[in-house]
Coordinates of C-alpha atoms and ligand atoms in Angstrom, one line a residue:
X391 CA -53.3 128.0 161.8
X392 CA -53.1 131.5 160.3
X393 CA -55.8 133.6 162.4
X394 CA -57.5 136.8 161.2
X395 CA -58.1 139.8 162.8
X396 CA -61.5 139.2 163.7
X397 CA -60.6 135.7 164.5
X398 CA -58.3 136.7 167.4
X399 CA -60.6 139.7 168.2
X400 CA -64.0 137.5 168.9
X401 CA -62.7 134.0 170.2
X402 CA -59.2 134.6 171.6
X403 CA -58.7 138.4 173.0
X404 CA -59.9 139.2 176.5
X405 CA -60.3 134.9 177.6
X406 CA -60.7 135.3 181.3
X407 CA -60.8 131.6 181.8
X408 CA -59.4 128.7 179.7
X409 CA -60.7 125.2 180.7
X410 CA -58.9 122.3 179.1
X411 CA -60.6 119.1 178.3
X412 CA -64.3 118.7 177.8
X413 CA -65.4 115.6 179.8
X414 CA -67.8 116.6 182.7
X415 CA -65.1 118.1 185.2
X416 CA -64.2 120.3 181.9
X417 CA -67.5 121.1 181.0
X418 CA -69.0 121.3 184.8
X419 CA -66.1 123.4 185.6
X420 CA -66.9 126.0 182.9
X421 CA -70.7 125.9 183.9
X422 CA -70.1 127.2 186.8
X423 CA -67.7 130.0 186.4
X424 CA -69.6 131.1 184.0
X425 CA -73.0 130.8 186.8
X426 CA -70.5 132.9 188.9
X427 CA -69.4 135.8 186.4
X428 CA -71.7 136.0 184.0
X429 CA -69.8 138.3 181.9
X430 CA -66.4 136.4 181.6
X431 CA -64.8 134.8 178.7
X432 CA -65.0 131.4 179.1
X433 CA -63.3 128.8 176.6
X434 CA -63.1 125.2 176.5
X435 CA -60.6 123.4 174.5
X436 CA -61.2 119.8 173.7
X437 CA -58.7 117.7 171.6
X438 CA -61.2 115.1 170.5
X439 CA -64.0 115.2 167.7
X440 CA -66.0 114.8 170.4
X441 CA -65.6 114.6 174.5
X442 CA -62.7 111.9 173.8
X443 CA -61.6 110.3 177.3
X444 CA -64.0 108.8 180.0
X445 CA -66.9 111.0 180.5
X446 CA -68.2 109.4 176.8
X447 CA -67.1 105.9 177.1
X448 CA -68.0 104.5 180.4
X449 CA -70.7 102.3 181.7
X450 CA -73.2 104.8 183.2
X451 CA -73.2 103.6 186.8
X452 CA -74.3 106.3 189.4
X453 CA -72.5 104.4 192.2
X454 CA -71.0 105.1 195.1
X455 CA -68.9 102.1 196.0
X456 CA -69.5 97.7 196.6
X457 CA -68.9 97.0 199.9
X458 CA -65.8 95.0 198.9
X459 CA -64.4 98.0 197.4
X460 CA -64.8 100.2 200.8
X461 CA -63.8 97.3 202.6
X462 CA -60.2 97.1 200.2
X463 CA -60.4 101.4 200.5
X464 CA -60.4 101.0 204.2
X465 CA -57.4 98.7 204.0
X466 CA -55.1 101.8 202.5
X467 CA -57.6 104.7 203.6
X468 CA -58.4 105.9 206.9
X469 CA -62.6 105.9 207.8
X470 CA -62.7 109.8 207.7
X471 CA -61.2 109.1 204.5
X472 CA -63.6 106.3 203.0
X473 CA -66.3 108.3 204.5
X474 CA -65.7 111.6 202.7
X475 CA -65.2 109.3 199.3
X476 CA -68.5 108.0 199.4
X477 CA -70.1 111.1 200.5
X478 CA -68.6 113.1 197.9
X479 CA -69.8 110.9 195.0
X480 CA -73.7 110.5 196.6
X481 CA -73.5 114.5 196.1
X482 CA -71.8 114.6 193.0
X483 CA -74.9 112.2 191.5
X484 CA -77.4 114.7 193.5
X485 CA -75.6 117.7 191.6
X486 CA -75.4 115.7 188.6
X487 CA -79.4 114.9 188.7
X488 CA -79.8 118.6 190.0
X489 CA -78.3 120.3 187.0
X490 CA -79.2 118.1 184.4
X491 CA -82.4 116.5 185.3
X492 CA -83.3 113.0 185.6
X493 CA -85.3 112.8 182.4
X494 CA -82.3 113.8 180.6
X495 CA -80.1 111.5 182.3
X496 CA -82.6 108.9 182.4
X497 CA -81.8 108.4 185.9
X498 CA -83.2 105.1 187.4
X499 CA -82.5 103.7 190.9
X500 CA -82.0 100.0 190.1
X501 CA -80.0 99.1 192.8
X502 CA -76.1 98.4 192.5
X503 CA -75.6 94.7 193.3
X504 CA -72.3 92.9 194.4
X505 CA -71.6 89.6 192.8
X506 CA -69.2 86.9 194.4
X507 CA -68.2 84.5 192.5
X508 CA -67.8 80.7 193.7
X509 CA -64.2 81.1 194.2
X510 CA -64.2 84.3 196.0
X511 CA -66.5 83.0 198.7
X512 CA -64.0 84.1 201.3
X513 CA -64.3 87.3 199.8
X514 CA -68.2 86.8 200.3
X515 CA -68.0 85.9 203.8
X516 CA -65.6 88.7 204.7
X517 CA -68.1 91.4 203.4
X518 CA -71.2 89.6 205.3
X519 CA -68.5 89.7 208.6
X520 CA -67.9 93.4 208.0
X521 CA -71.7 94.3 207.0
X522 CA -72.7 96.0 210.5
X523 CA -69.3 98.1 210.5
X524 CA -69.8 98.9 207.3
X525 CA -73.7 100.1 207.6
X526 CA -72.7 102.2 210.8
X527 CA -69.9 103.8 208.1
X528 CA -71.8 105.1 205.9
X529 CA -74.9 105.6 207.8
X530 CA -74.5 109.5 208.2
X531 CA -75.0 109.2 204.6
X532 CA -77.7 106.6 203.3
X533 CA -79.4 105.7 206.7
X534 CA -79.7 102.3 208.4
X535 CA -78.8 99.2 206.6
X536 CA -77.8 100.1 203.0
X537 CA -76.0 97.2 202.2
X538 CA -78.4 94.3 202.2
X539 CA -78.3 90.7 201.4
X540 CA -80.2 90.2 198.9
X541 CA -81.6 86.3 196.6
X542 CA -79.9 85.7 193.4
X543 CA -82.9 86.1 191.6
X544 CA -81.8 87.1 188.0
X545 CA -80.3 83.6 187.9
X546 CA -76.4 84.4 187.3
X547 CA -74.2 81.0 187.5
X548 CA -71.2 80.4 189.3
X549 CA -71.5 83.0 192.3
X550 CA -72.6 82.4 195.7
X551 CA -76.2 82.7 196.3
X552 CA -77.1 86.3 197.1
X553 CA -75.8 89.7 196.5
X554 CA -74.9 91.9 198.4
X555 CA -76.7 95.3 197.4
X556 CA -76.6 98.9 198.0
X557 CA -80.3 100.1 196.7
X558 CA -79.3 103.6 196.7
X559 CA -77.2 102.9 193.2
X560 CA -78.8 103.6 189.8
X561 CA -77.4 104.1 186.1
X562 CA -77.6 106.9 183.3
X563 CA -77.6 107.6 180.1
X564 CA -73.8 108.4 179.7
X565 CA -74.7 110.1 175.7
X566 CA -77.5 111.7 177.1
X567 CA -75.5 113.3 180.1
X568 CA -72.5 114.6 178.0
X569 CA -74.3 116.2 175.0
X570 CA -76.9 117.5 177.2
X571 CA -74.1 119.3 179.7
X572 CA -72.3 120.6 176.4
X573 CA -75.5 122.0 175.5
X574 CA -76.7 124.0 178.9
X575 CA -72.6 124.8 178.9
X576 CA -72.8 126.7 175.3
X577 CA -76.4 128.3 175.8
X578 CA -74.4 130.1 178.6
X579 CA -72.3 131.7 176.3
X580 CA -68.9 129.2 177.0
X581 CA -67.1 128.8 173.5
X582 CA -66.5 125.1 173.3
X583 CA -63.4 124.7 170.9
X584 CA -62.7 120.9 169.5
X585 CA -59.9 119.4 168.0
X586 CA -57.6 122.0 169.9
X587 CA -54.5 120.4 171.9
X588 CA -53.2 122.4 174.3
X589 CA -49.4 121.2 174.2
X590 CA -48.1 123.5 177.0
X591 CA -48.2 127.2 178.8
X592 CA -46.3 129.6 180.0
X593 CA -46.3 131.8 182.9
X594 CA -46.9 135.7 181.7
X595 CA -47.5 138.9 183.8
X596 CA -51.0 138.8 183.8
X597 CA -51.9 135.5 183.1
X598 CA -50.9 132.4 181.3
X599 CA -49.9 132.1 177.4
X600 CA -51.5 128.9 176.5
X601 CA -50.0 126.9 173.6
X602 CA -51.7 124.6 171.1
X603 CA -50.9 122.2 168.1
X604 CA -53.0 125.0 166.0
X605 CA -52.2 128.6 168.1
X606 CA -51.2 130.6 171.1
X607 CA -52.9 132.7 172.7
X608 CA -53.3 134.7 176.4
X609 CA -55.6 133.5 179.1
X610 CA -56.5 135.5 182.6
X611 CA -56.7 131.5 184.4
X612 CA -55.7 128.1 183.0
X613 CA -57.9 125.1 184.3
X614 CA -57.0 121.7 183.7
X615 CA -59.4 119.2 183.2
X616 CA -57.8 116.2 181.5
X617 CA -58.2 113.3 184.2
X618 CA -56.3 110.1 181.7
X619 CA -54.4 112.5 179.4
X620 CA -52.9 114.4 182.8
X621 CA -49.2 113.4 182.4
X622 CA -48.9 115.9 179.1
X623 CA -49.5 118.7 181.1
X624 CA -48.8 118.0 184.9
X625 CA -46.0 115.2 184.9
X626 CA -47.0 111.8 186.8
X627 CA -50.0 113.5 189.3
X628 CA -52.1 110.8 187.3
X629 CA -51.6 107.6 185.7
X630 CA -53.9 106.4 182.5
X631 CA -55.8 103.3 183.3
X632 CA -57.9 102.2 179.9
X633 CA -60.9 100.6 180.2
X634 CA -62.6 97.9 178.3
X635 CA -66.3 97.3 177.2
X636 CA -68.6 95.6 175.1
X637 CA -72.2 96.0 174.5
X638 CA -74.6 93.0 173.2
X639 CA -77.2 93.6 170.6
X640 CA -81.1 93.5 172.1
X641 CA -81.6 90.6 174.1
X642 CA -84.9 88.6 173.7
X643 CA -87.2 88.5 177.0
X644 CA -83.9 89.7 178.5
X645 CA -84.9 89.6 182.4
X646 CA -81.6 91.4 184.2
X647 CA -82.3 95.4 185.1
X648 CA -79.9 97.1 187.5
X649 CA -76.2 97.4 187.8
X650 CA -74.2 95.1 189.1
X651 CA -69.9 94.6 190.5
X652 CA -67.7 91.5 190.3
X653 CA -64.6 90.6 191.3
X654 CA -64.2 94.2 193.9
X655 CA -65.2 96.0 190.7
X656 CA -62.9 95.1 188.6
X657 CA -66.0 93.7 185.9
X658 CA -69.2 95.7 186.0
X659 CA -72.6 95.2 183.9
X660 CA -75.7 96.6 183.7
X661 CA -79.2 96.5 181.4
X662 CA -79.2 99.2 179.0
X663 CA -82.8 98.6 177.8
X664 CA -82.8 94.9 176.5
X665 CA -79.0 94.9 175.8
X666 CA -75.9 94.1 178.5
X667 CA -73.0 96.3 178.6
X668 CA -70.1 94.5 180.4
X669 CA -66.4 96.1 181.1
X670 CA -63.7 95.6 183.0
X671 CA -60.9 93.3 183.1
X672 CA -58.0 96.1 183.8
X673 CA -56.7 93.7 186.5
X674 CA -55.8 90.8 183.9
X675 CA -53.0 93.0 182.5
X676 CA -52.3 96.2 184.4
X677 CA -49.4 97.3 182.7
X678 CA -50.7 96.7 179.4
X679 CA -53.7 98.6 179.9
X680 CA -51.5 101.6 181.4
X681 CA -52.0 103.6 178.4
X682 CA -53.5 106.6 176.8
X683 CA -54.3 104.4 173.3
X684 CA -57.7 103.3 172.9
X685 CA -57.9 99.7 171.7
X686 CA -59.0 96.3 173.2
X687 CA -56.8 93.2 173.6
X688 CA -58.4 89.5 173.4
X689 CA -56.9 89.1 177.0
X690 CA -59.6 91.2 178.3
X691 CA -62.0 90.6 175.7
X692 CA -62.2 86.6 175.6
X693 CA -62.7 86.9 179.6
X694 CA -65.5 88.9 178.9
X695 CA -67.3 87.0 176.2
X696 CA -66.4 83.8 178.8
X697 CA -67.8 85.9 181.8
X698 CA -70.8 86.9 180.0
X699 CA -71.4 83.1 178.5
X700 CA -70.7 81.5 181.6
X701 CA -72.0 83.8 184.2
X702 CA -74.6 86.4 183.3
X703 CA -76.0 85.0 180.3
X704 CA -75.8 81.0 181.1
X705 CA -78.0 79.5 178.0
X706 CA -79.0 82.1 176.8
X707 CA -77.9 83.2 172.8
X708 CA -76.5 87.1 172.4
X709 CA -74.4 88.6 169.7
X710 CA -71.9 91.1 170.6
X711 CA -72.8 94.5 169.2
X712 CA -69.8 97.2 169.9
X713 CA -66.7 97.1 172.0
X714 CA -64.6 100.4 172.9
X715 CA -62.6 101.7 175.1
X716 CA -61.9 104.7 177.5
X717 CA -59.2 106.6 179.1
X718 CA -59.4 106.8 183.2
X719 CA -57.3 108.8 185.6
X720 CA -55.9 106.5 188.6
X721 CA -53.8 107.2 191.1
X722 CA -52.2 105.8 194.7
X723 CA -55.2 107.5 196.1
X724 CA -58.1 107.8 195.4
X725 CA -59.3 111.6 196.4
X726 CA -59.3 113.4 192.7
X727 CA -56.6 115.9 193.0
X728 CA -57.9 119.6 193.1
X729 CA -55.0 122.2 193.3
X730 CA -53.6 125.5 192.4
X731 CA -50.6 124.1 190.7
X732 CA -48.7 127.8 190.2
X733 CA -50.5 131.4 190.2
X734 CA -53.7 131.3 187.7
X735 CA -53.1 127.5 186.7
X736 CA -55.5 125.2 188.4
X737 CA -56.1 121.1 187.7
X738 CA -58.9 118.8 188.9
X739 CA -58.2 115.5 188.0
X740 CA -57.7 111.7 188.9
X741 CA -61.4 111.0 189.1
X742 CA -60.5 107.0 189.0
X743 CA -64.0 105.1 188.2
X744 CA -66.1 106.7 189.7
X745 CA -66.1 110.3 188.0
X746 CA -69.5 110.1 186.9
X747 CA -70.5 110.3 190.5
X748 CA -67.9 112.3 191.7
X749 CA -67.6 114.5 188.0
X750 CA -69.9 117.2 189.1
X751 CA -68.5 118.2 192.3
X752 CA -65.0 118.0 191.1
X753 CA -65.9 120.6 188.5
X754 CA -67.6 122.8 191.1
X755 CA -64.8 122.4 193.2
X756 CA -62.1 123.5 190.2
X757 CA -64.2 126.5 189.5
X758 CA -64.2 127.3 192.7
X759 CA -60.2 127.8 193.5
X760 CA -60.2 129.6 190.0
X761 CA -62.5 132.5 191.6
Ligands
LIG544 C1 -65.1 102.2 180.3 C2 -65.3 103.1 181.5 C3 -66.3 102.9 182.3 C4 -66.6 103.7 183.4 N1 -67.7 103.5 184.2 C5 -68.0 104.5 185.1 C6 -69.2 104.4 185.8 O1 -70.0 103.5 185.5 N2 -69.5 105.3 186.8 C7 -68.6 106.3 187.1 O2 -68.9 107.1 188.0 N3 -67.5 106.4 186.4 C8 -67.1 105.5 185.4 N4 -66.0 105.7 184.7 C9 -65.1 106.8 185.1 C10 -65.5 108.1 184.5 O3 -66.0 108.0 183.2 C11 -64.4 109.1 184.6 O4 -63.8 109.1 185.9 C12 -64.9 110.5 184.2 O5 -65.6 110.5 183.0 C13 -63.7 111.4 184.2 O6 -64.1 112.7 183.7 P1 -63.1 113.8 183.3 O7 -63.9 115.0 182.8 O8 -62.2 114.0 184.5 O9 -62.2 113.2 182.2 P2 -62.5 112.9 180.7 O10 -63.9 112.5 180.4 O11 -61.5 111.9 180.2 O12 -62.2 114.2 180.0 C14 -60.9 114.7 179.7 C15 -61.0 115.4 178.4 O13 -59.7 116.1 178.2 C16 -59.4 116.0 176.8 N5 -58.0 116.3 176.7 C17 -57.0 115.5 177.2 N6 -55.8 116.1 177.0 C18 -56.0 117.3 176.3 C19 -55.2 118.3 175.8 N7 -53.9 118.3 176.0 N8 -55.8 119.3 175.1 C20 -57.2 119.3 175.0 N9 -58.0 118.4 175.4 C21 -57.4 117.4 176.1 C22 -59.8 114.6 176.4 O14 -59.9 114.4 175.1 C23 -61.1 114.4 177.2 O15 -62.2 114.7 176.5 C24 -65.7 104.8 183.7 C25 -64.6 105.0 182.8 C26 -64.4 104.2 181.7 C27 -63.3 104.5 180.8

């Protein structure tokens, strides 16, 4: 791409800060340093149309963990560690809510339940063992008693007979949150560039030389924000993990409102208004869905459809409106990685499934090592 003059005078001269990848670390990230130096260049390139990896695609859940999840983090984590997980993403939704507002977001504190289905009974009976230990755990944060044992009472088939619920969890409006960030990020005066891949950079005296498929150009700081896609730019810090998802069309009289795990998270559904959106699956085939291509497979598909049939839905009619699929950053661990990676270049990224709650504070944090 030929640029003028003016071009390279007004968008690409001067850039104190380039942030890479426009999901809400990206966009969060630039919000702030922006709050913090009001008068700084600040560009955001995005290779997507639109936000293109996670922060658009996922299933809106303001969670903070099932207790069969922290029970499994606790098996490879220490409890400082676990601890500091949870806590992290109950701020990042408070910063999340804070900047955006829950009207926006249409924020609304359903409850996260945990499903057990018949065969994982074990699994059931192992949480209910470990539900004191657990409530003292994460007491500092929620309080007495979060997880509670609670009636099956939206009628789901072939699970054991309660759930086992953390109130504190709620959904969003996933849309609503990204276009509304990209908004309150522009009015700021951030230049948000789309359809720009950065394909590499370069150390330079003052800065970084920053190279895309369309032009180079200088930067003062080089932030990375591009969780799934990390391996182009950073090696193997982060490995892709695609998720799956469907969405029904409206529901008649449909009677299920919150969000709710199975199988240690790897499915999770929820109401959006009269329709269910179900994903998950990852675990059928994890090789297969270590990829950056978005697609679906009728491995993970059929088991859906089935799960939905069989155990959300039993008897009742629904037609399957959408399916898509999003990129996620996963790693051995799962603290997001926030680092200096070499003088001026900075990455915050493997945000695993949980980067809506945990989005916010990692693009706080980024902004923060960049100041
Ligand atoms: C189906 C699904 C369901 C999920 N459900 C939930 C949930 O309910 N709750 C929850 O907390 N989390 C959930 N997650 C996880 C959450 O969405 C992610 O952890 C979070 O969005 C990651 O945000 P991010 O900004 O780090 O990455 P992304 O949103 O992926 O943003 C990275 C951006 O970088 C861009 N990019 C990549 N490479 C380049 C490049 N070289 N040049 C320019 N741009 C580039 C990409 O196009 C992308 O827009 C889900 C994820 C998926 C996929």
């Amino acid at each position: 791409m030929e640029l003028s003059y003016w071009e390279h005078k007004s968008w690409f001269s001067d850039v104190d800060y380039t942030v890479v990848g426009s999901g809400i670390v990206g966009l969060t990230c630039a919000l702030h340093l922006k709050l913090r130096y009001p008068e700084a260049k600040v560009l955001v390139l995005e290779k997507g149309v639109l936000p293109q990896g996670a922060s658009t695609k996922n299933a809106g859940f303001a969670c903070f963990g099932s207790i069969s999840e922290i029970m499994d983090d606790l098996q490879n984590h220490s409890e400082d560690e676990v601890l500091d997980l949870v806590e992290r993403r109950y701020h990042g939704v408070l910063l999340l809510r804070e900047t955006l507002g829950d009207k926006v977001l249409e924020f609304q504190k359903g409850g996260g339940h945990e499903l057990f289905l018949e065969e994982d009974k074990e699994l059931y009976d192992q949480c209910l063992e470990a539900q004191q230990k657990i409530n003292k755990l994460v007491s500092p944060i929620f309080g007495k008693n979060t997880f509670v044992k609670l009636p099956n009472s939206f009628g789901f088939k072939g699970i054991v007979d309660h759930y086992i619920t953390n109130p504190h969890e709620g959904s969003i409006d996933t849309g609503n949150m990204v276009s509304s960030l990209l908004r309150k990020v522009q009015s700021t005066g951030v230049m948000v560039l789309n359809t720009v891949t950065v394909e590499n950079y370069q150390k330079i005296p003052d800065g970084v030389r920053i190279l895309t498929d369309k032009f180079e150009f200088n930067s003062g700081k080089l932030l990375i924000a591009t969780n799934g896609f990390a391996s182009q730019l950073l090696g193997d810090l982060v490995k892709p993990a695609r998720a799956q998802v469907l969405i029904t069309e409206p529901i008649k009289d449909l009677h299920i409102q919150g969000t709710f795990h199975l199988d240690k998270g790897y499915y999770y559904f929820r109401n959006v208004g009269n329709r269910i959106l179900f994903g998950g699956g990852r675990n059928l085939d994890f090789e297969a869905e270590e990829t950056t291509e978005f697609g679906q497979t009728s491995l993970v598909q059929d088991r859906l459809e089935s799960l939905l049939q069989e155990v959300i839905l039993p008897g009742k009619p629904f037609n399957i409106s959408s399916r898509w699929s999003g990129i996620m950053g996963v790693g051995t661990r799962k603290k997001p990685i926030v680092k200096e990676l070499s003088e001026g270049v900075y990455c915050g990224v493997r945000l695993g499934g949980m980067g809506i709650a945990i989005g916010s504070i990692v693009g706080k944090e980024l902004a923060q090592l960049a100041q």
